[in-house]
Amino acid sequence: MKLSFLKRSSLTLHPTAQKLFKLMSEKKTNLCIALDVTEQNQLLEMADELGPELCVLKTHVDILKDFTPDFGDKLKQIAKKHRFFIFEDRKFADIGQTVSLQYHKGIYQIAKWADIVNAHIVPGPGIIEGLKDASLLLLAEMSSAGTVAKGTYTRKAVLLAEKNPKTVMGFICLKKISQKPGFIHFTPGVKLKRGKDSLGQRYRTVEEVLIKNQSDIIIVGRDITTAQKPLKQAALYRERAWEAHVQAIS
Ligand code: 5BU
């Protein structure tokens, strides 16, 4: 089934998924940028510069060396200005009680500023219960070489998502893994050319991910953030990804 993002917004029970599908459709972007920088101001400046190009901005708040409690509010203001969602790639992986505390409490207070978070399914369904007030992506597959998240494990993630459509809005995966159109597929490990880094990351191309593998959103980090002109590079990825999406559903 080849459906537009707009059509799919009416086929999900998840309010954040509905809004994200609509946003992608209106803003014409299915690009998520991973801003893996270690200084808050650099992150906020890049978010402001690249914001017009993306639908989702992905953070790893625990790599910031100068985090201050106003970070979330500042990022939220930029997200509102440019209309994008904030995805904290926290990869929760503990029992329900602990992940609930990690999501709401501690230094980062993730629940206050992140629209989307993700979780491993290793602990079983309790992790979804513990994060039931979050908008959750399940890690069904990973881009790294030798990942054990495959086969039965991936299928289990899909089953868990389908049982919890009001909490789970989609997946981190390498390809389309659920036939239910309400779930959004996010794929990391994307570059303009296939390849790998020196620490196990594997890259597929934009077209491979969106056309051949039928994913929805590409997550791109260093190839944009370390480019000489990040905005120009982001615009290029945005264009390639949107063209690939249009081709995939036509
Ligand atoms: P890169 O610079 O494009 O390689 O960054 C990829 C980002 O996506 C980085 O923040 C990773 O933590 C994140 N990522 C990933 O690369 N692969 C995965 O399977 C998952 C997350 Br889950």
mmCIF file of C-alpha atoms and ligand atoms in Angstrom:
data_model
loop_
_atom_site.group_PDB
_atom_site.id
_atom_site.type_symbol
_atom_site.label_atom_id
_atom_site.label_comp_id
_atom_site.label_asym_id
_atom_site.label_seq_id
_atom_site.Cartn_x
_atom_site.Cartn_y
_atom_site.Cartn_z
ATOM 1 C CA MET A 1 0.000 0.000 0.000
ATOM 2 C CA LYS A 2 1.419 3.348 -1.040
ATOM 3 C CA LEU A 3 -0.087 6.117 1.039
ATOM 4 C CA SER A 4 0.824 9.760 1.457
ATOM 5 C CA PHE A 5 1.959 11.042 4.851
ATOM 6 C CA LEU A 6 -1.232 13.116 4.974
ATOM 7 C CA LYS A 7 -3.412 10.054 4.472
ATOM 8 C CA ARG A 8 -1.406 8.171 7.079
ATOM 9 C CA SER A 9 -2.004 10.944 9.617
ATOM 10 C CA SER A 10 -5.623 9.803 9.701
ATOM 11 C CA LEU A 11 -4.644 6.158 10.134
ATOM 12 C CA THR A 12 -2.830 6.420 13.453
ATOM 13 C CA LEU A 13 -4.211 6.602 16.978
ATOM 14 C CA HIS A 14 -1.080 8.338 18.142
ATOM 15 C CA PRO A 15 -1.391 12.136 18.515
ATOM 16 C CA THR A 16 2.334 12.829 17.978
ATOM 17 C CA ALA A 17 2.431 10.571 14.920
ATOM 18 C CA GLN A 18 -0.625 12.389 13.537
ATOM 19 C CA LYS A 19 1.087 15.746 13.994
ATOM 20 C CA LEU A 20 4.390 14.544 12.574
ATOM 21 C CA PHE A 21 2.739 13.061 9.452
ATOM 22 C CA LYS A 22 0.926 16.379 8.908
ATOM 23 C CA LEU A 23 4.068 18.397 9.486
ATOM 24 C CA MET A 24 6.081 16.321 6.998
ATOM 25 C CA SER A 25 3.335 16.691 4.449
ATOM 26 C CA GLU A 26 3.072 20.477 4.869
ATOM 27 C CA LYS A 27 6.750 21.269 5.266
ATOM 28 C CA LYS A 28 7.739 18.695 2.630
ATOM 29 C CA THR A 29 10.598 17.213 4.573
ATOM 30 C CA ASN A 30 11.300 13.732 5.906
ATOM 31 C CA LEU A 31 14.777 14.618 7.121
ATOM 32 C CA CYS A 32 15.812 14.121 10.743
ATOM 33 C CA ILE A 33 19.172 15.595 11.684
ATOM 34 C CA ALA A 34 21.261 14.141 14.522
ATOM 35 C CA LEU A 35 22.979 17.119 16.152
ATOM 36 C CA ASP A 36 25.732 15.215 17.928
ATOM 37 C CA VAL A 37 27.720 18.175 19.202
ATOM 38 C CA THR A 38 28.987 18.576 22.747
ATOM 39 C CA GLU A 39 28.371 22.264 23.360
ATOM 40 C CA GLN A 40 24.931 23.618 24.057
ATOM 41 C CA ASN A 41 25.313 26.867 22.154
ATOM 42 C CA GLN A 42 26.593 25.077 19.104
ATOM 43 C CA LEU A 43 23.594 22.755 19.224
ATOM 44 C CA LEU A 44 21.143 25.637 19.606
ATOM 45 C CA GLU A 45 22.800 27.659 16.836
ATOM 46 C CA MET A 46 22.752 24.704 14.461
ATOM 47 C CA ALA A 47 19.131 23.947 15.378
ATOM 48 C CA ASP A 48 18.221 27.518 14.457
ATOM 49 C CA GLU A 49 20.193 27.391 11.209
ATOM 50 C CA LEU A 50 19.050 23.944 10.050
ATOM 51 C CA GLY A 51 15.543 24.050 11.516
ATOM 52 C CA PRO A 52 13.808 25.070 8.257
ATOM 53 C CA GLU A 53 15.073 21.901 6.545
ATOM 54 C CA LEU A 54 13.979 19.234 8.985
ATOM 55 C CA CYS A 55 10.939 17.557 10.479
ATOM 56 C CA VAL A 56 12.704 16.111 13.517
ATOM 57 C CA LEU A 57 15.832 17.168 15.376
ATOM 58 C CA LYS A 58 17.590 14.364 17.218
ATOM 59 C CA THR A 59 19.624 14.977 20.352
ATOM 60 C CA HIS A 60 21.895 13.056 22.723
ATOM 61 C CA VAL A 61 21.565 15.401 25.697
ATOM 62 C CA ASP A 62 24.057 13.387 27.746
ATOM 63 C CA ILE A 63 26.953 14.292 25.437
ATOM 64 C CA LEU A 64 26.632 18.004 26.224
ATOM 65 C CA LYS A 65 29.532 19.059 28.411
ATOM 66 C CA ASP A 66 27.917 22.334 29.468
ATOM 67 C CA PHE A 67 24.260 21.322 29.944
ATOM 68 C CA THR A 68 22.184 23.813 31.931
ATOM 69 C CA PRO A 69 18.524 23.389 32.938
ATOM 70 C CA ASP A 70 17.348 26.068 30.493
ATOM 71 C CA PHE A 71 18.517 23.953 27.543
ATOM 72 C CA GLY A 72 15.129 22.324 27.002
ATOM 73 C CA ASP A 73 13.193 25.591 26.960
ATOM 74 C CA LYS A 74 15.655 27.191 24.558
ATOM 75 C CA LEU A 75 15.491 24.249 22.182
ATOM 76 C CA LYS A 76 11.691 24.179 22.393
ATOM 77 C CA GLN A 77 11.522 27.826 21.363
ATOM 78 C CA ILE A 78 13.617 27.095 18.275
ATOM 79 C CA ALA A 79 11.471 24.038 17.505
ATOM 80 C CA LYS A 80 8.356 26.187 17.677
ATOM 81 C CA LYS A 81 9.883 28.876 15.451
ATOM 82 C CA HIS A 82 10.879 26.453 12.684
ATOM 83 C CA ARG A 83 8.219 23.790 13.327
ATOM 84 C CA PHE A 84 10.097 20.592 14.070
ATOM 85 C CA PHE A 85 9.869 17.823 16.656
ATOM 86 C CA ILE A 86 12.573 17.116 19.227
ATOM 87 C CA PHE A 87 13.667 13.491 19.527
ATOM 88 C CA GLU A 88 15.965 12.648 22.438
ATOM 89 C CA ASP A 89 17.764 9.463 21.402
ATOM 90 C CA ARG A 90 17.984 8.215 25.003
ATOM 91 C CA LYS A 91 17.522 4.522 24.204
ATOM 92 C CA PHE A 92 15.875 3.600 27.498
ATOM 93 C CA ALA A 93 16.573 0.000 28.448
ATOM 94 C CA ASP A 94 15.525 -0.715 32.055
ATOM 95 C CA ILE A 95 12.505 -1.848 34.053
ATOM 96 C CA GLY A 96 9.370 0.300 33.824
ATOM 97 C CA GLN A 97 9.846 2.002 37.196
ATOM 98 C CA THR A 98 13.430 3.043 36.431
ATOM 99 C CA VAL A 99 12.790 4.303 32.904
ATOM 100 C CA SER A 100 9.875 6.355 34.190
ATOM 101 C CA LEU A 101 12.260 8.068 36.635
ATOM 102 C CA GLN A 102 14.937 8.479 33.951
ATOM 103 C CA TYR A 103 12.383 10.054 31.626
ATOM 104 C CA HIS A 104 10.870 12.498 34.114
ATOM 105 C CA LYS A 105 13.553 13.166 36.719
ATOM 106 C CA GLY A 106 17.307 13.571 37.025
ATOM 107 C CA ILE A 107 19.326 16.428 35.613
ATOM 108 C CA TYR A 108 17.864 16.371 32.117
ATOM 109 C CA GLN A 109 14.096 16.198 32.783
ATOM 110 C CA ILE A 110 13.667 14.793 29.294
ATOM 111 C CA ALA A 111 9.871 14.631 29.531
ATOM 112 C CA LYS A 112 9.725 18.423 29.766
ATOM 113 C CA TRP A 113 11.253 19.131 26.375
ATOM 114 C CA ALA A 114 11.501 16.039 24.177
ATOM 115 C CA ASP A 115 8.513 15.256 21.931
ATOM 116 C CA ILE A 116 9.799 11.788 21.074
ATOM 117 C CA VAL A 117 12.067 9.266 22.849
ATOM 118 C CA ASN A 118 13.098 5.703 22.070
ATOM 119 C CA ALA A 119 13.477 2.446 23.936
ATOM 120 C CA HIS A 120 15.053 -0.958 23.563
ATOM 121 C CA ILE A 121 12.672 -3.897 23.963
ATOM 122 C CA VAL A 122 15.183 -6.069 25.864
ATOM 123 C CA PRO A 123 13.303 -5.558 29.181
ATOM 124 C CA GLY A 124 9.937 -6.661 27.686
ATOM 125 C CA PRO A 125 6.576 -4.831 27.724
ATOM 126 C CA GLY A 126 7.150 -3.211 31.143
ATOM 127 C CA ILE A 127 9.351 -0.603 29.489
ATOM 128 C CA ILE A 128 6.428 0.562 27.345
ATOM 129 C CA GLU A 129 4.202 0.698 30.421
ATOM 130 C CA GLY A 130 6.859 2.767 32.241
ATOM 131 C CA LEU A 131 7.006 5.205 29.324
ATOM 132 C CA LYS A 132 3.276 5.285 28.549
ATOM 133 C CA ASP A 133 3.129 9.067 28.783
ATOM 134 C CA ALA A 134 5.892 9.404 26.170
ATOM 135 C CA SER A 135 5.796 9.228 22.367
ATOM 136 C CA LEU A 136 7.914 6.195 21.794
ATOM 137 C CA LEU A 137 9.971 4.711 18.992
ATOM 138 C CA LEU A 138 11.032 1.110 19.555
ATOM 139 C CA LEU A 139 14.518 0.061 18.531
ATOM 140 C CA ALA A 140 13.646 -2.813 16.225
ATOM 141 C CA GLU A 141 16.887 -2.794 14.224
ATOM 142 C CA MET A 142 20.169 -0.894 14.446
ATOM 143 C CA SER A 143 22.496 0.409 11.781
ATOM 144 C CA SER A 144 25.670 -0.874 13.416
ATOM 145 C CA ALA A 145 27.582 -3.901 12.121
ATOM 146 C CA GLY A 146 26.896 -7.164 13.940
ATOM 147 C CA THR A 147 23.716 -5.925 15.624
ATOM 148 C CA VAL A 148 21.700 -8.680 17.315
ATOM 149 C CA ALA A 149 18.460 -6.737 16.786
ATOM 150 C CA LYS A 150 17.196 -8.748 13.826
ATOM 151 C CA GLY A 151 14.858 -11.593 12.874
ATOM 152 C CA THR A 152 12.674 -12.711 15.784
ATOM 153 C CA TYR A 153 13.790 -9.748 17.874
ATOM 154 C CA THR A 154 12.645 -7.281 15.226
ATOM 155 C CA ARG A 155 9.331 -9.103 14.838
ATOM 156 C CA LYS A 156 8.840 -8.957 18.601
ATOM 157 C CA ALA A 157 9.305 -5.166 18.479
ATOM 158 C CA VAL A 158 6.626 -4.925 15.796
ATOM 159 C CA LEU A 159 4.217 -7.039 17.869
ATOM 160 C CA LEU A 160 4.847 -4.895 20.945
ATOM 161 C CA ALA A 161 4.208 -1.723 18.943
ATOM 162 C CA GLU A 162 1.008 -3.091 17.459
ATOM 163 C CA LYS A 163 -0.229 -3.958 20.955
ATOM 164 C CA ASN A 164 0.524 -0.408 22.172
ATOM 165 C CA PRO A 165 -0.469 1.978 19.370
ATOM 166 C CA LYS A 166 -1.273 4.809 21.770
ATOM 167 C CA THR A 167 2.256 4.875 23.201
ATOM 168 C CA VAL A 168 4.405 3.572 20.369
ATOM 169 C CA MET A 169 4.432 5.803 17.288
ATOM 170 C CA GLY A 170 7.037 3.949 15.272
ATOM 171 C CA PHE A 171 10.416 2.339 15.014
ATOM 172 C CA ILE A 172 14.113 2.815 14.593
ATOM 173 C CA CYS A 173 14.789 0.320 11.836
ATOM 174 C CA LEU A 174 16.547 -0.197 8.525
ATOM 175 C CA LYS A 175 13.469 -0.909 6.446
ATOM 176 C CA LYS A 176 9.682 -0.903 6.608
ATOM 177 C CA ILE A 177 8.830 -3.559 9.175
ATOM 178 C CA SER A 178 5.139 -2.971 9.944
ATOM 179 C CA GLN A 179 2.336 -3.070 7.398
ATOM 180 C CA LYS A 180 0.252 -0.845 9.673
ATOM 181 C CA PRO A 181 0.435 2.606 8.011
ATOM 182 C CA GLY A 182 0.143 4.500 11.298
ATOM 183 C CA PHE A 183 3.665 3.622 12.422
ATOM 184 C CA ILE A 184 6.546 5.840 11.323
ATOM 185 C CA HIS A 185 9.855 4.247 10.345
ATOM 186 C CA PHE A 186 13.041 6.172 11.176
ATOM 187 C CA THR A 187 16.344 4.970 9.701
ATOM 188 C CA PRO A 188 19.826 6.046 10.864
ATOM 189 C CA GLY A 189 23.081 5.189 9.107
ATOM 190 C CA VAL A 190 22.425 7.257 5.984
ATOM 191 C CA LYS A 191 24.853 8.985 3.640
ATOM 192 C CA LEU A 192 24.950 10.009 0.004
ATOM 193 C CA LYS A 193 27.208 7.005 -0.629
ATOM 194 C CA ARG A 194 27.283 3.596 1.026
ATOM 195 C CA GLY A 195 30.081 3.059 3.542
ATOM 196 C CA LYS A 196 31.013 2.755 7.202
ATOM 197 C CA ASP A 197 32.865 4.609 9.916
ATOM 198 C CA SER A 198 35.732 3.260 12.025
ATOM 199 C CA LEU A 199 33.477 2.224 14.935
ATOM 200 C CA GLY A 200 30.912 -0.068 13.356
ATOM 201 C CA GLN A 201 28.464 2.402 11.860
ATOM 202 C CA ARG A 202 27.164 1.304 8.453
ATOM 203 C CA TYR A 203 25.777 3.714 5.880
ATOM 204 C CA ARG A 204 23.159 3.139 3.222
ATOM 205 C CA THR A 205 22.076 5.681 0.638
ATOM 206 C CA VAL A 206 18.996 7.882 0.860
ATOM 207 C CA GLU A 207 17.372 6.084 -2.076
ATOM 208 C CA GLU A 208 18.179 2.624 -0.746
ATOM 209 C CA VAL A 209 16.560 3.462 2.583
ATOM 210 C CA LEU A 210 13.477 5.286 1.297
ATOM 211 C CA ILE A 211 12.725 3.627 -2.040
ATOM 212 C CA LYS A 212 14.091 0.090 -1.804
ATOM 213 C CA ASN A 213 13.605 -0.376 1.954
ATOM 214 C CA GLN A 214 10.422 1.742 2.192
ATOM 215 C CA SER A 215 11.399 3.592 5.353
ATOM 216 C CA ASP A 216 9.877 7.029 6.034
ATOM 217 C CA ILE A 217 12.428 9.301 7.687
ATOM 218 C CA ILE A 218 16.199 9.374 7.282
ATOM 219 C CA ILE A 219 18.393 10.280 10.242
ATOM 220 C CA VAL A 220 21.614 11.999 9.170
ATOM 221 C CA GLY A 221 24.310 13.169 11.546
ATOM 222 C CA ARG A 222 27.944 13.847 10.771
ATOM 223 C CA ASP A 223 27.582 14.125 7.008
ATOM 224 C CA ILE A 224 25.589 17.284 7.666
ATOM 225 C CA THR A 225 27.029 18.552 10.947
ATOM 226 C CA THR A 226 30.678 18.295 9.876
ATOM 227 C CA ALA A 227 30.097 19.521 6.312
ATOM 228 C CA GLN A 228 31.773 22.768 5.303
ATOM 229 C CA LYS A 229 28.363 24.282 4.736
ATOM 230 C CA PRO A 230 25.912 22.373 6.935
ATOM 231 C CA LEU A 231 22.860 24.297 5.697
ATOM 232 C CA LYS A 232 23.647 23.590 2.064
ATOM 233 C CA GLN A 233 24.272 19.936 2.863
ATOM 234 C CA ALA A 234 21.040 19.698 4.886
ATOM 235 C CA ALA A 235 19.107 21.220 1.977
ATOM 236 C CA LEU A 236 20.642 18.637 -0.348
ATOM 237 C CA TYR A 237 19.653 15.739 1.918
ATOM 238 C CA ARG A 238 16.194 17.193 2.359
ATOM 239 C CA GLU A 239 15.684 17.410 -1.391
ATOM 240 C CA ARG A 240 17.045 13.919 -2.054
ATOM 241 C CA ALA A 241 14.946 12.416 0.741
ATOM 242 C CA TRP A 242 11.729 14.126 -0.333
ATOM 243 C CA GLU A 243 12.232 13.140 -3.969
ATOM 244 C CA ALA A 244 12.866 9.560 -2.887
ATOM 245 C CA HIS A 245 9.724 9.600 -0.744
ATOM 246 C CA VAL A 246 7.612 10.943 -3.607
ATOM 247 C CA GLN A 247 9.009 8.223 -5.858
ATOM 248 C CA ALA A 248 8.390 5.575 -3.214
ATOM 249 C CA ILE A 249 4.684 6.359 -2.943
ATOM 250 C CA SER A 250 4.040 6.982 -6.631
HETATM 251 P P1 5BU B 1 25.850 9.642 11.896
HETATM 252 O O1 5BU B 1 26.798 10.719 12.211
HETATM 253 O O2 5BU B 1 24.953 9.944 10.685
HETATM 254 O O3 5BU B 1 26.500 8.275 11.796
HETATM 255 O O4 5BU B 1 24.882 9.627 13.182
HETATM 256 C C1 5BU B 1 23.858 8.709 13.370
HETATM 257 C C2 5BU B 1 23.059 9.047 14.606
HETATM 258 O O5 5BU B 1 22.017 8.091 14.756
HETATM 259 C C3 5BU B 1 23.843 9.017 15.920
HETATM 260 O O6 5BU B 1 23.307 10.000 16.757
HETATM 261 C C4 5BU B 1 23.563 7.638 16.483
HETATM 262 O O7 5BU B 1 23.581 7.638 17.899
HETATM 263 C C5 5BU B 1 22.162 7.367 15.984
HETATM 264 N N1 5BU B 1 21.884 5.948 15.741
HETATM 265 C C6 5BU B 1 22.544 5.188 14.820
HETATM 266 O O8 5BU B 1 23.444 5.661 14.155
HETATM 267 N N2 5BU B 1 22.215 3.895 14.635
HETATM 268 C C7 5BU B 1 21.238 3.272 15.329
HETATM 269 O O9 5BU B 1 20.947 2.105 15.119
HETATM 270 C C8 5BU B 1 20.564 4.074 16.288
HETATM 271 C C9 5BU B 1 20.884 5.393 16.470
HETATM 272 BR BR1 5BU B 1 19.216 3.319 17.270
#
